[in-house]
PDB file of C-alpha atoms and ligand atoms in Angstrom:
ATOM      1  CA  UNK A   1       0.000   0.000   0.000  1.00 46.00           C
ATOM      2  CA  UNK A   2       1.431   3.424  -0.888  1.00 54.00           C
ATOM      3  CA  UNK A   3       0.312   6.400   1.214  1.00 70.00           C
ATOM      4  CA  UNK A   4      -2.043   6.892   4.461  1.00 84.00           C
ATOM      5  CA  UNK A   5      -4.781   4.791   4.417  1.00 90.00           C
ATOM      6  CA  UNK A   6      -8.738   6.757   4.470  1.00 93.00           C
ATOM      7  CA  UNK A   7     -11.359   5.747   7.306  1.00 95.00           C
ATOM      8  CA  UNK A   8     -14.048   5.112   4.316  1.00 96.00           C
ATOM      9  CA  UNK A   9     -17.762   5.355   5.549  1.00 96.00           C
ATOM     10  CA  UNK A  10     -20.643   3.478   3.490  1.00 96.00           C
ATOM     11  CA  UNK A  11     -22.056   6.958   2.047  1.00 96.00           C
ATOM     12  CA  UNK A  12     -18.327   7.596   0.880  1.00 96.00           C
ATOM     13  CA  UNK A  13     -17.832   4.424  -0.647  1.00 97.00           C
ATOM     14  CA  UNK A  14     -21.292   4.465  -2.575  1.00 97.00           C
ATOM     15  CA  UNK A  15     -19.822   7.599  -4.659  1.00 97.00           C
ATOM     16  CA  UNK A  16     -17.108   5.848  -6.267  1.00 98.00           C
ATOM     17  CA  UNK A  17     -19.052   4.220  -9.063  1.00 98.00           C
ATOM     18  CA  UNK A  18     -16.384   4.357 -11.747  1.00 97.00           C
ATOM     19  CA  UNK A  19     -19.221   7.117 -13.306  1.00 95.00           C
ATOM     20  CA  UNK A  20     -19.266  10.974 -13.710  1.00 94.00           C
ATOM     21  CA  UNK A  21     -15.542  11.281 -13.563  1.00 95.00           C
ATOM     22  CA  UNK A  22     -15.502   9.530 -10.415  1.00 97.00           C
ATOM     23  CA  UNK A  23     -12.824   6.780  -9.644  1.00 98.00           C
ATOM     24  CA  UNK A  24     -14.422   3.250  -8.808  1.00 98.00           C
ATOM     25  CA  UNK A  25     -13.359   2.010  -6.191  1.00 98.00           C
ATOM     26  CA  UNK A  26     -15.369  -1.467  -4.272  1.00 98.00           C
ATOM     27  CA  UNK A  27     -14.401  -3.216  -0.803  1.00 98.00           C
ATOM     28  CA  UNK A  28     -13.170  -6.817   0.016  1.00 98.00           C
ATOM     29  CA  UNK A  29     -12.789  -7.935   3.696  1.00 97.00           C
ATOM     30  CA  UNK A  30     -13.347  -4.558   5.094  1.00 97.00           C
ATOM     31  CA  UNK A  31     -10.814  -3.015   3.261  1.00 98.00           C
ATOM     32  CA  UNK A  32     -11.815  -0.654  -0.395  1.00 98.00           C
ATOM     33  CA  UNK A  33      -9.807  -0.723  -3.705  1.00 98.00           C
ATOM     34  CA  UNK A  34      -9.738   1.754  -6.093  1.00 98.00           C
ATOM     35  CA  UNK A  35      -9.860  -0.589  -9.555  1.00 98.00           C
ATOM     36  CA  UNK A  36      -9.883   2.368 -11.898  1.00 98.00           C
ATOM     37  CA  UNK A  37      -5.861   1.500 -13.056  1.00 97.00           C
ATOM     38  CA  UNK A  38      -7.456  -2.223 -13.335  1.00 97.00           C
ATOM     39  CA  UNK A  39     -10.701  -1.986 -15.542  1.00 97.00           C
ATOM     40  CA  UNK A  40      -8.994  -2.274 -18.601  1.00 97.00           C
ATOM     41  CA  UNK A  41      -7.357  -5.340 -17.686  1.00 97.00           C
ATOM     42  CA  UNK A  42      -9.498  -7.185 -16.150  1.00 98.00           C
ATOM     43  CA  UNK A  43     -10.291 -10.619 -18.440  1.00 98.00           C
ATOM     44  CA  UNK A  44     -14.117 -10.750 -17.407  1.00 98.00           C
ATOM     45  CA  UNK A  45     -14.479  -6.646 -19.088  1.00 98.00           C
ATOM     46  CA  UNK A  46     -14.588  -3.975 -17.678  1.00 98.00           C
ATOM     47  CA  UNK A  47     -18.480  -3.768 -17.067  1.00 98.00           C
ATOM     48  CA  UNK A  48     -18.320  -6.594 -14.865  1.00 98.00           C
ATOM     49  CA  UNK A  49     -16.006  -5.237 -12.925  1.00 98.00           C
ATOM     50  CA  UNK A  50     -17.865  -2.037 -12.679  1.00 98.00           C
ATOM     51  CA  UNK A  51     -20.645  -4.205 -11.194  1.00 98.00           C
ATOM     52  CA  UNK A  52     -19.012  -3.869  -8.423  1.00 98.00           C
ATOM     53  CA  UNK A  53     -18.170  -0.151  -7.973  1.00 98.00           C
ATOM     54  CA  UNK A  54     -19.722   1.638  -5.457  1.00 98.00           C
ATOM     55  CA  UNK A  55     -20.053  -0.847  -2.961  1.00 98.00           C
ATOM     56  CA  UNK A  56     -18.867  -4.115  -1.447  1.00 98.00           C
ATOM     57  CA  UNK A  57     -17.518  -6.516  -3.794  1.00 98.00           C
ATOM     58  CA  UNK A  58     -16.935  -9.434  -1.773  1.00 98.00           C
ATOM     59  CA  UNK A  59     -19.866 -11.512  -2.440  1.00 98.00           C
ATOM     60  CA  UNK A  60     -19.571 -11.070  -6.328  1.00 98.00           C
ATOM     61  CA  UNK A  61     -16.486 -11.711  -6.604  1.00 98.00           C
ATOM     62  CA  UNK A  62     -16.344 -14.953  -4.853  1.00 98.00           C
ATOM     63  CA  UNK A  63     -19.687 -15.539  -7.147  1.00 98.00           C
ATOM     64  CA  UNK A  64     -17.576 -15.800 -10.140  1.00 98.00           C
ATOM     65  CA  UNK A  65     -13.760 -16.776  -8.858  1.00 98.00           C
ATOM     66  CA  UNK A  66     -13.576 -17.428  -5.849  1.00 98.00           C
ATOM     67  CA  UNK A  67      -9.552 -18.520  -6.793  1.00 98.00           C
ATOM     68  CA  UNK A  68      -8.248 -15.018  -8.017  1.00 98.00           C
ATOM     69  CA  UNK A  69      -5.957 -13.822  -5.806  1.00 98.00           C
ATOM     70  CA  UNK A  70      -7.652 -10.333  -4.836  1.00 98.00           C
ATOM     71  CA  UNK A  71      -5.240  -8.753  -2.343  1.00 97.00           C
ATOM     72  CA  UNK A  72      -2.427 -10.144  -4.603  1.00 97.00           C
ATOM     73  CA  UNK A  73      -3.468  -8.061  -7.170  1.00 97.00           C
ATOM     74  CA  UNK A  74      -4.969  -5.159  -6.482  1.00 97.00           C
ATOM     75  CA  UNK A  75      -3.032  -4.512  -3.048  1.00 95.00           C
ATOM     76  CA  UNK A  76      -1.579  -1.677  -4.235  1.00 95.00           C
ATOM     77  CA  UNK A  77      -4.501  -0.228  -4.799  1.00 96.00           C
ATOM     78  CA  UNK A  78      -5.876  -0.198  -0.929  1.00 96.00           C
ATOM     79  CA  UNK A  79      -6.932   3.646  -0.308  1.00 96.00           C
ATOM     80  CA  UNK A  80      -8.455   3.114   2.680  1.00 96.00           C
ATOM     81  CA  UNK A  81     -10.575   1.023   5.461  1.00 96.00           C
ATOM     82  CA  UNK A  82     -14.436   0.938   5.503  1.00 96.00           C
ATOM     83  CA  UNK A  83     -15.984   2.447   8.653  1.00 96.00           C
ATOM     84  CA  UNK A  84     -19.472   2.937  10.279  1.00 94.00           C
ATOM     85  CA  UNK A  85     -21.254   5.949   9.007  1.00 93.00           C
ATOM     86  CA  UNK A  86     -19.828   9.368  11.296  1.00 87.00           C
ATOM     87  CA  UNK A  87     -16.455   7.375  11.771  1.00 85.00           C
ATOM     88  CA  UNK A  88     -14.808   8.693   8.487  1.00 67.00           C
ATOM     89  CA  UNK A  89     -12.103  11.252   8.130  1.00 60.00           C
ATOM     90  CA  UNK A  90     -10.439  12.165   5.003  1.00 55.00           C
TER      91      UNK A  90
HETATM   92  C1  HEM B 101     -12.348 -13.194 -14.817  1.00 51.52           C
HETATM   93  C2  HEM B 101      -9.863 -10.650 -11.563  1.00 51.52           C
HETATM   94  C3  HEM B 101     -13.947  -8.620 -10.005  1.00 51.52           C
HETATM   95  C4  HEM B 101     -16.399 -11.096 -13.323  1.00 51.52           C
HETATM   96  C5  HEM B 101     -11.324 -12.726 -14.017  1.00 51.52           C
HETATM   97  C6  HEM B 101      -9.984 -13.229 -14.014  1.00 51.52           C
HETATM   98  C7  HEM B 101      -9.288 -12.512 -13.119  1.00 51.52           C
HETATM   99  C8  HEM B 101     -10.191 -11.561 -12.541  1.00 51.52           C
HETATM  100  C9  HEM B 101      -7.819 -12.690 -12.770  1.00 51.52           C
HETATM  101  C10 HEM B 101      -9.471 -14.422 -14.831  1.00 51.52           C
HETATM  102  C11 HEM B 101      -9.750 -15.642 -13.969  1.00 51.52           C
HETATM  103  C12 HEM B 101      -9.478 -16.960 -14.594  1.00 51.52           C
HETATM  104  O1  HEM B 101      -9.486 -17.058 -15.824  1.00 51.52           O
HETATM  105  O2  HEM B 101      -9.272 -17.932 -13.823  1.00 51.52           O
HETATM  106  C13 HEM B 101     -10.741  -9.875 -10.855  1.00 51.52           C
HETATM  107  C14 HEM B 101     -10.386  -8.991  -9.770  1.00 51.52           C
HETATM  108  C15 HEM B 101     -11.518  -8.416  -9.336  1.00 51.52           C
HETATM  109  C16 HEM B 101     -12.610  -8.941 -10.149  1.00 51.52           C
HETATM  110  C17 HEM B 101      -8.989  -8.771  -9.217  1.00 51.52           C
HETATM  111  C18 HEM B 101     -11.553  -7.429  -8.207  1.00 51.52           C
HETATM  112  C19 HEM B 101     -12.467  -6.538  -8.026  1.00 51.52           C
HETATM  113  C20 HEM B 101     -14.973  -9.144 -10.731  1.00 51.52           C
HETATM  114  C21 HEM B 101     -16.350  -8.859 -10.531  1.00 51.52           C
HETATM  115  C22 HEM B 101     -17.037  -9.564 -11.464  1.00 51.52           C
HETATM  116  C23 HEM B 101     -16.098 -10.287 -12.256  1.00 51.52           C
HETATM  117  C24 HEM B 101     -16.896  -7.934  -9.459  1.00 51.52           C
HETATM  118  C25 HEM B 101     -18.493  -9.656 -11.718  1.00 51.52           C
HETATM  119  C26 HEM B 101     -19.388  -8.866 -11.257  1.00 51.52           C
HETATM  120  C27 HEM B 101     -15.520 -11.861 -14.023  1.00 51.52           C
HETATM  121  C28 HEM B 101     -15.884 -12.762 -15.076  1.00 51.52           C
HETATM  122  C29 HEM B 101     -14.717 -13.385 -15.490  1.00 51.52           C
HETATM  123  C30 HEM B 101     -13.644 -12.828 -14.700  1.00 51.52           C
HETATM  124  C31 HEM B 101     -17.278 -12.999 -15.623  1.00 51.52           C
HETATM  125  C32 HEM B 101     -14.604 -14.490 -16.532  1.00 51.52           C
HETATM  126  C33 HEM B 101     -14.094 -14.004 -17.838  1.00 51.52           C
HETATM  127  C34 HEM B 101     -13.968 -15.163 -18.783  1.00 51.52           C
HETATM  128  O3  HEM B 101     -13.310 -16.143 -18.428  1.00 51.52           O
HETATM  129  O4  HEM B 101     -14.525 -15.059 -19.860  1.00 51.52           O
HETATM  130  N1  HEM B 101     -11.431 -11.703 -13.088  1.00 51.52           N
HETATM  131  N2  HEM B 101     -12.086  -9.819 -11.073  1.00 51.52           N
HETATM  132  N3  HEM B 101     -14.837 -10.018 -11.785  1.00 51.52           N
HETATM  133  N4  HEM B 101     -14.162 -11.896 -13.832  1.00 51.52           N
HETATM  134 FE1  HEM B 101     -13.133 -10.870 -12.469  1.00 51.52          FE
END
């Protein structure tokens, strides 16, 4: 992970749909991702992956592959921790 990780609340996290100019960014094990750098790459599209923007990603991603190494790949791109709703700071 490169920099200072965010405190991420739900409201936060819901914003980063990959849409209006807006990175997308999706959480696994408590922890969100910003997948913008990885869209392009990833082998199921790019629309798929969006599927998950904007919220917790978890659940479909172990949906489809369960095997993909998730913190293996996209560790780098850990901005911040998910928190409860009035626990975030920037
Ligand atoms: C395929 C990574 C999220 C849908 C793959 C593959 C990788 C990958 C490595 C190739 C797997 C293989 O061939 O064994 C990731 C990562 C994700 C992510 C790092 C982190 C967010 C998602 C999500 C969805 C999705 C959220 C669906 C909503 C698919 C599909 C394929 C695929 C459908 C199959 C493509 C094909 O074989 O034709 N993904 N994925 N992925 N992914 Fe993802």
């Amino acid at each position: 992970p490169s920099g200072a990780l965010m405190k991420i609340p739900p409201s936060l996290l819901k914003q980063q749909t990959g849409r209006k100019g807006k990175d997308a960014w999706t959480s696994y094990k408590g922890r969100v991702y910003n997948v913008t750098p990885y869209l392009n790459f990833h082998p199921g599209g790019k629309a798929e992956l969006l599927r998950a923007a904007g919220r917790e990603g978890e659940a479909l991603f172990m949906e489809v592959h369960p095997w993909v190494n998730w913190e293996g790949m996209l560790g780098e791109c850990c901005v911040g921790i998910l928190v409860g709703e009035g626990e975030g700071s920037l």
